Amino acid sequence: EELLGYWKLGVDEFILSGYPHVEECDRVASGVLPIIKSLIDDERGT
């Protein structure tokens, strides 16, 4: 929800670094980003 708060302020890009842990990058890509996308879609009413 904190990332959603930034989106509400107009921030639409983040640099999220998991380097050197590729597993962390995969976890964010598969677990966090879909949740953020869903929350943004809900806010937009889509």
Tab-separated table of C-alpha atoms in Angstrom:
chain	number	residue	atom	x	y	z
A	1	GLU	CA	0.000	0.000	0.000
A	2	GLU	CA	2.948	2.330	0.482
A	3	LEU	CA	3.850	2.058	-3.203
A	4	LEU	CA	0.207	2.790	-4.057
A	5	GLY	CA	0.466	5.962	-1.987
A	6	TYR	CA	3.374	7.115	-4.120
A	7	TRP	CA	1.367	6.338	-7.251
A	8	LYS	CA	-1.468	8.516	-5.918
A	9	LEU	CA	1.073	11.347	-5.613
A	10	GLY	CA	2.001	10.967	-9.285
A	11	VAL	CA	5.047	8.708	-9.056
A	12	ASP	CA	4.705	6.037	-11.721
A	13	GLU	CA	8.209	4.592	-11.928
A	14	PHE	CA	10.382	2.991	-9.286
A	15	ILE	CA	13.863	1.554	-9.389
A	16	LEU	CA	13.598	-1.592	-7.306
A	17	SER	CA	16.923	-3.340	-6.999
A	18	GLY	CA	17.378	-6.898	-5.842
A	19	TYR	CA	20.957	-7.105	-7.088
A	20	PRO	CA	22.782	-9.417	-6.657
A	21	HIS	CA	19.864	-11.577	-5.549
A	22	VAL	CA	17.978	-12.591	-8.683
A	23	GLU	CA	15.542	-14.535	-6.504
A	24	GLU	CA	14.441	-11.267	-4.891
A	25	CYS	CA	13.868	-9.727	-8.325
A	26	ASP	CA	11.752	-12.737	-9.295
A	27	ARG	CA	9.767	-12.493	-6.036
A	28	VAL	CA	8.967	-8.826	-6.624
A	29	ALA	CA	8.054	-9.470	-10.265
A	30	SER	CA	5.726	-12.354	-9.457
A	31	GLY	CA	4.395	-11.345	-6.046
A	32	VAL	CA	4.515	-7.587	-5.551
A	33	LEU	CA	4.002	-6.037	-8.978
A	34	PRO	CA	0.736	-7.911	-9.719
A	35	ILE	CA	-0.676	-6.680	-6.399
A	36	ILE	CA	0.313	-3.082	-7.158
A	37	LYS	CA	-1.177	-3.355	-10.658
A	38	SER	CA	-4.434	-4.683	-9.210
A	39	LEU	CA	-4.626	-1.874	-6.634
A	40	ILE	CA	-3.989	0.739	-9.340
A	41	ASP	CA	-6.642	-0.828	-11.574
A	42	ASP	CA	-9.100	-0.678	-8.654
A	43	GLU	CA	-8.281	3.005	-8.101
A	44	ARG	CA	-8.845	3.723	-11.789
A	45	GLY	CA	-12.069	1.721	-11.809
A	46	THR	CA	-10.851	-0.669	-14.488
